[in-house]
mmCIF file with all atom_site columns, C-alpha atoms in Angstrom:
data_model
loop_
_atom_site.group_PDB
_atom_site.id
_atom_site.type_symbol
_atom_site.label_atom_id
_atom_site.label_alt_id
_atom_site.label_comp_id
_atom_site.label_asym_id
_atom_site.label_entity_id
_atom_site.label_seq_id
_atom_site.pdbx_PDB_ins_code
_atom_site.Cartn_x
_atom_site.Cartn_y
_atom_site.Cartn_z
_atom_site.occupancy
_atom_site.B_iso_or_equiv
_atom_site.pdbx_formal_charge
_atom_site.auth_seq_id
_atom_site.auth_comp_id
_atom_site.auth_asym_id
_atom_site.auth_atom_id
_atom_site.pdbx_PDB_model_num
ATOM 1   C CA . MET A 1 1   ? 12.668  15.826 -73.238 1.00 0.00 ? 1   MET A CA 1
ATOM 2   C CA . THR A 1 2   ? 9.481   14.415 -71.722 1.00 0.00 ? 2   THR A CA 1
ATOM 3   C CA . SER A 1 3   ? 11.419  13.062 -68.741 1.00 0.00 ? 3   SER A CA 1
ATOM 4   C CA . GLU A 1 4   ? 13.036  16.478 -68.101 1.00 0.00 ? 4   GLU A CA 1
ATOM 5   C CA . VAL A 1 5   ? 9.620   18.142 -68.145 1.00 0.00 ? 5   VAL A CA 1
ATOM 6   C CA . ALA A 1 6   ? 8.186   15.375 -65.919 1.00 0.00 ? 6   ALA A CA 1
ATOM 7   C CA . ASN A 1 7   ? 11.022  15.966 -63.401 1.00 0.00 ? 7   ASN A CA 1
ATOM 8   C CA . LYS A 1 8   ? 10.281  19.705 -63.371 1.00 0.00 ? 8   LYS A CA 1
ATOM 9   C CA . ALA A 1 9   ? 6.544   18.959 -62.983 1.00 0.00 ? 9   ALA A CA 1
ATOM 10  C CA . ALA A 1 10  ? 7.310   16.717 -59.993 1.00 0.00 ? 10  ALA A CA 1
ATOM 11  C CA . LYS A 1 11  ? 9.278   19.592 -58.423 1.00 0.00 ? 11  LYS A CA 1
ATOM 12  C CA . TRP A 1 12  ? 6.317   21.910 -59.087 1.00 0.00 ? 12  TRP A CA 1
ATOM 13  C CA . ASP A 1 13  ? 3.986   19.426 -57.346 1.00 0.00 ? 13  ASP A CA 1
ATOM 14  C CA . ASP A 1 14  ? 6.355   19.072 -54.391 1.00 0.00 ? 14  ASP A CA 1
ATOM 15  C CA . THR A 1 15  ? 6.695   22.850 -54.026 1.00 0.00 ? 15  THR A CA 1
ATOM 16  C CA . PHE A 1 16  ? 2.921   23.383 -54.171 1.00 0.00 ? 16  PHE A CA 1
ATOM 17  C CA . ASN A 1 17  ? 2.217   20.514 -51.786 1.00 0.00 ? 17  ASN A CA 1
ATOM 18  C CA . LYS A 1 18  ? 4.716   21.907 -49.247 1.00 0.00 ? 18  LYS A CA 1
ATOM 19  C CA . GLY A 1 19  ? 2.890   25.243 -49.424 1.00 0.00 ? 19  GLY A CA 1
ATOM 20  C CA . ASP A 1 20  ? 6.000   27.092 -50.626 1.00 0.00 ? 20  ASP A CA 1
ATOM 21  C CA . THR A 1 21  ? 4.082   29.358 -52.974 1.00 0.00 ? 21  THR A CA 1
ATOM 22  C CA . ALA A 1 22  ? 6.778   32.062 -53.031 1.00 0.00 ? 22  ALA A CA 1
ATOM 23  C CA . THR A 1 23  ? 9.192   29.534 -54.552 1.00 0.00 ? 23  THR A CA 1
ATOM 24  C CA . LEU A 1 24  ? 6.390   28.278 -56.790 1.00 0.00 ? 24  LEU A CA 1
ATOM 25  C CA . GLY A 1 25  ? 6.187   31.739 -58.362 1.00 0.00 ? 25  GLY A CA 1
ATOM 26  C CA . GLY A 1 26  ? 9.838   31.280 -59.385 1.00 0.00 ? 26  GLY A CA 1
ATOM 27  C CA . PHE A 1 27  ? 8.827   28.531 -61.813 1.00 0.00 ? 27  PHE A CA 1
ATOM 28  C CA . TYR A 1 28  ? 7.246   31.265 -63.964 1.00 0.00 ? 28  TYR A CA 1
ATOM 29  C CA . ALA A 1 29  ? 8.843   33.796 -66.327 1.00 0.00 ? 29  ALA A CA 1
ATOM 30  C CA . PRO A 1 30  ? 8.564   37.508 -65.438 1.00 0.00 ? 30  PRO A CA 1
ATOM 31  C CA . ASP A 1 31  ? 5.808   37.986 -68.040 1.00 0.00 ? 31  ASP A CA 1
ATOM 32  C CA . ALA A 1 32  ? 4.077   34.622 -67.428 1.00 0.00 ? 32  ALA A CA 1
ATOM 33  C CA . LEU A 1 33  ? 0.332   34.135 -67.449 1.00 0.00 ? 33  LEU A CA 1
ATOM 34  C CA . VAL A 1 34  ? -1.735  31.629 -65.520 1.00 0.00 ? 34  VAL A CA 1
ATOM 35  C CA . ILE A 1 35  ? -5.209  31.293 -67.001 1.00 0.00 ? 35  ILE A CA 1
ATOM 36  C CA . PRO A 1 36  ? -7.359  29.208 -64.653 1.00 0.00 ? 36  PRO A CA 1
ATOM 37  C CA . ALA A 1 37  ? -10.418 27.404 -65.994 1.00 0.00 ? 37  ALA A CA 1
ATOM 38  C CA . GLY A 1 38  ? -13.196 29.996 -66.025 1.00 0.00 ? 38  GLY A CA 1
ATOM 39  C CA . GLY A 1 39  ? -11.063 32.537 -64.161 1.00 0.00 ? 39  GLY A CA 1
ATOM 40  C CA . ALA A 1 40  ? -9.305  35.803 -64.860 1.00 0.00 ? 40  ALA A CA 1
ATOM 41  C CA . PRO A 1 41  ? -5.679  35.642 -66.041 1.00 0.00 ? 41  PRO A CA 1
ATOM 42  C CA . VAL A 1 42  ? -2.962  36.108 -63.415 1.00 0.00 ? 42  VAL A CA 1
ATOM 43  C CA . LYS A 1 43  ? 0.280   37.759 -64.577 1.00 0.00 ? 43  LYS A CA 1
ATOM 44  C CA . GLY A 1 44  ? 3.783   37.595 -63.170 1.00 0.00 ? 44  GLY A CA 1
ATOM 45  C CA . PRO A 1 45  ? 5.553   35.332 -60.655 1.00 0.00 ? 45  PRO A CA 1
ATOM 46  C CA . GLU A 1 46  ? 4.490   37.175 -57.498 1.00 0.00 ? 46  GLU A CA 1
ATOM 47  C CA . ALA A 1 47  ? 0.796   37.308 -58.443 1.00 0.00 ? 47  ALA A CA 1
ATOM 48  C CA . ILE A 1 48  ? 0.935   33.679 -59.581 1.00 0.00 ? 48  ILE A CA 1
ATOM 49  C CA . GLY A 1 49  ? 2.509   32.623 -56.274 1.00 0.00 ? 49  GLY A CA 1
ATOM 50  C CA . ASN A 1 50  ? -0.278  34.482 -54.448 1.00 0.00 ? 50  ASN A CA 1
ATOM 51  C CA . PHE A 1 51  ? -2.913  32.801 -56.619 1.00 0.00 ? 51  PHE A CA 1
ATOM 52  C CA . PHE A 1 52  ? -1.646  29.376 -55.565 1.00 0.00 ? 52  PHE A CA 1
ATOM 53  C CA . LYS A 1 53  ? -1.268  30.576 -51.963 1.00 0.00 ? 53  LYS A CA 1
ATOM 54  C CA . ASP A 1 54  ? -5.003  31.372 -51.990 1.00 0.00 ? 54  ASP A CA 1
ATOM 55  C CA . LEU A 1 55  ? -5.776  27.890 -53.336 1.00 0.00 ? 55  LEU A CA 1
ATOM 56  C CA . ARG A 1 56  ? -3.791  26.328 -50.500 1.00 0.00 ? 56  ARG A CA 1
ATOM 57  C CA . ALA A 1 57  ? -5.505  28.598 -47.948 1.00 0.00 ? 57  ALA A CA 1
ATOM 58  C CA . ASN A 1 58  ? -8.871  27.411 -49.277 1.00 0.00 ? 58  ASN A CA 1
ATOM 59  C CA . GLY A 1 59  ? -8.019  23.773 -48.562 1.00 0.00 ? 59  GLY A CA 1
ATOM 60  C CA . PHE A 1 60  ? -6.575  22.542 -51.857 1.00 0.00 ? 60  PHE A CA 1
ATOM 61  C CA . SER A 1 61  ? -3.661  20.099 -51.583 1.00 0.00 ? 61  SER A CA 1
ATOM 62  C CA . ASP A 1 62  ? -2.085  16.898 -52.908 1.00 0.00 ? 62  ASP A CA 1
ATOM 63  C CA . HIS A 1 63  ? -1.514  18.209 -56.440 1.00 0.00 ? 63  HIS A CA 1
ATOM 64  C CA . LYS A 1 64  ? -0.271  15.652 -58.970 1.00 0.00 ? 64  LYS A CA 1
ATOM 65  C CA . ILE A 1 65  ? 0.790   16.291 -62.548 1.00 0.00 ? 65  ILE A CA 1
ATOM 66  C CA . ALA A 1 66  ? 1.163   13.670 -65.279 1.00 0.00 ? 66  ALA A CA 1
ATOM 67  C CA . VAL A 1 67  ? 3.065   14.756 -68.394 1.00 0.00 ? 67  VAL A CA 1
ATOM 68  C CA . ASP A 1 68  ? 1.640   13.095 -71.509 1.00 0.00 ? 68  ASP A CA 1
ATOM 69  C CA . ASN A 1 69  ? 3.110   15.109 -74.399 1.00 0.00 ? 69  ASN A CA 1
ATOM 70  C CA . VAL A 1 70  ? 5.966   17.520 -75.041 1.00 0.00 ? 70  VAL A CA 1
ATOM 71  C CA . ILE A 1 71  ? 6.429   19.354 -78.332 1.00 0.00 ? 71  ILE A CA 1
ATOM 72  C CA . GLU A 1 72  ? 9.803   21.050 -78.850 1.00 0.00 ? 72  GLU A CA 1
ATOM 73  C CA . ASN A 1 73  ? 10.269  24.065 -81.102 1.00 0.00 ? 73  ASN A CA 1
ATOM 74  C CA . GLY A 1 74  ? 13.707  25.581 -80.545 1.00 0.00 ? 74  GLY A CA 1
ATOM 75  C CA . ASP A 1 75  ? 13.836  27.029 -77.031 1.00 0.00 ? 75  ASP A CA 1
ATOM 76  C CA . THR A 1 76  ? 10.052  26.749 -76.653 1.00 0.00 ? 76  THR A CA 1
ATOM 77  C CA . LEU A 1 77  ? 8.243   23.677 -75.374 1.00 0.00 ? 77  LEU A CA 1
ATOM 78  C CA . ILE A 1 78  ? 4.542   22.937 -75.281 1.00 0.00 ? 78  ILE A CA 1
ATOM 79  C CA . ALA A 1 79  ? 3.782   20.407 -72.574 1.00 0.00 ? 79  ALA A CA 1
ATOM 80  C CA . SER A 1 80  ? 0.421   18.851 -71.756 1.00 0.00 ? 80  SER A CA 1
ATOM 81  C CA . GLY A 1 81  ? -1.085  16.170 -69.608 1.00 0.00 ? 81  GLY A CA 1
ATOM 82  C CA . LYS A 1 82  ? -3.454  15.503 -66.740 1.00 0.00 ? 82  LYS A CA 1
ATOM 83  C CA . TRP A 1 83  ? -3.661  17.016 -63.258 1.00 0.00 ? 83  TRP A CA 1
ATOM 84  C CA . GLN A 1 84  ? -5.466  16.126 -60.062 1.00 0.00 ? 84  GLN A CA 1
ATOM 85  C CA . LEU A 1 85  ? -5.923  17.925 -56.775 1.00 0.00 ? 85  LEU A CA 1
ATOM 86  C CA . ASN A 1 86  ? -7.792  17.339 -53.528 1.00 0.00 ? 86  ASN A CA 1
ATOM 87  C CA . GLY A 1 87  ? -9.970  20.072 -52.125 1.00 0.00 ? 87  GLY A CA 1
ATOM 88  C CA . PRO A 1 88  ? -13.112 20.870 -50.225 1.00 0.00 ? 88  PRO A CA 1
ATOM 89  C CA . GLY A 1 89  ? -16.328 19.252 -51.346 1.00 0.00 ? 89  GLY A CA 1
ATOM 90  C CA . GLU A 1 90  ? -19.861 19.230 -50.034 1.00 0.00 ? 90  GLU A CA 1
ATOM 91  C CA . ASN A 1 91  ? -20.476 19.112 -46.286 1.00 0.00 ? 91  ASN A CA 1
ATOM 92  C CA . GLY A 1 92  ? -16.765 19.414 -45.503 1.00 0.00 ? 92  GLY A CA 1
ATOM 93  C CA . ALA A 1 93  ? -15.849 16.187 -47.292 1.00 0.00 ? 93  ALA A CA 1
ATOM 94  C CA . SER A 1 94  ? -12.694 16.040 -49.403 1.00 0.00 ? 94  SER A CA 1
ATOM 95  C CA . LYS A 1 95  ? -13.211 15.938 -53.156 1.00 0.00 ? 95  LYS A CA 1
ATOM 96  C CA . GLN A 1 96  ? -10.819 15.085 -55.964 1.00 0.00 ? 96  GLN A CA 1
ATOM 97  C CA . TYR A 1 97  ? -10.630 17.491 -58.880 1.00 0.00 ? 97  TYR A CA 1
ATOM 98  C CA . GLY A 1 98  ? -8.788  16.958 -62.147 1.00 0.00 ? 98  GLY A CA 1
ATOM 99  C CA . GLY A 1 99  ? -8.532  17.658 -65.838 1.00 0.00 ? 99  GLY A CA 1
ATOM 100 C CA . ASN A 1 100 ? -6.136  18.574 -68.609 1.00 0.00 ? 100 ASN A CA 1
ATOM 101 C CA . TRP A 1 101 ? -3.358  21.173 -68.497 1.00 0.00 ? 101 TRP A CA 1
ATOM 102 C CA . VAL A 1 102 ? -1.133  22.906 -71.052 1.00 0.00 ? 102 VAL A CA 1
ATOM 103 C CA . ASN A 1 103 ? 2.075   24.845 -70.416 1.00 0.00 ? 103 ASN A CA 1
ATOM 104 C CA . VAL A 1 104 ? 4.121   26.868 -72.857 1.00 0.00 ? 104 VAL A CA 1
ATOM 105 C CA . VAL A 1 105 ? 7.660   26.783 -71.510 1.00 0.00 ? 105 VAL A CA 1
ATOM 106 C CA . LYS A 1 106 ? 10.912  28.470 -72.529 1.00 0.00 ? 106 LYS A CA 1
ATOM 107 C CA . ARG A 1 107 ? 14.422  27.311 -71.881 1.00 0.00 ? 107 ARG A CA 1
ATOM 108 C CA . ASN A 1 108 ? 16.405  29.504 -69.551 1.00 0.00 ? 108 ASN A CA 1
ATOM 109 C CA . GLY A 1 109 ? 19.922  28.084 -69.751 1.00 0.00 ? 109 GLY A CA 1
ATOM 110 C CA . SER A 1 110 ? 19.707  24.537 -68.417 1.00 0.00 ? 110 SER A CA 1
ATOM 111 C CA . ASP A 1 111 ? 16.370  25.250 -66.716 1.00 0.00 ? 111 ASP A CA 1
ATOM 112 C CA . PHE A 1 112 ? 12.830  25.990 -67.867 1.00 0.00 ? 112 PHE A CA 1
ATOM 113 C CA . GLN A 1 113 ? 10.433  28.837 -67.101 1.00 0.00 ? 113 GLN A CA 1
ATOM 114 C CA . ILE A 1 114 ? 6.701   28.683 -67.656 1.00 0.00 ? 114 ILE A CA 1
ATOM 115 C CA . LEU A 1 115 ? 5.308   31.361 -69.978 1.00 0.00 ? 115 LEU A CA 1
ATOM 116 C CA . LEU A 1 116 ? 1.686   30.169 -70.025 1.00 0.00 ? 116 LEU A CA 1
ATOM 117 C CA . HIS A 1 117 ? -0.132  27.743 -67.731 1.00 0.00 ? 117 HIS A CA 1
ATOM 118 C CA . THR A 1 118 ? -3.777  26.854 -68.252 1.00 0.00 ? 118 THR A CA 1
ATOM 119 C CA . TRP A 1 119 ? -6.111  23.988 -67.398 1.00 0.00 ? 119 TRP A CA 1
ATOM 120 C CA . ASN A 1 120 ? -9.682  22.789 -67.521 1.00 0.00 ? 120 ASN A CA 1
#
């Protein structure tokens, strides 16, 4: 199961890095929540796509996800790992950001949809 989640995470990275934030919203369930570190929750695929669109517009790119753990409970998965992202730093220099992430994911047929996405 970890390899399936890692493949989906790689597709998420590719979609974000291409700037296709409308498609990125499609990774999320209709009632999904993104809870950014220190930020207000964002609900629903369209709002989530717009959230990531704003990140891209503010100079964030080169997102990379590493999947470390996947816990399966029926049609629900809890996946976690590390993330990194390049973005603006001081004096216009590029800075690398990173931390831990957790997703609660549900099976949707042979695919997955994210219910909850949070990171620090």
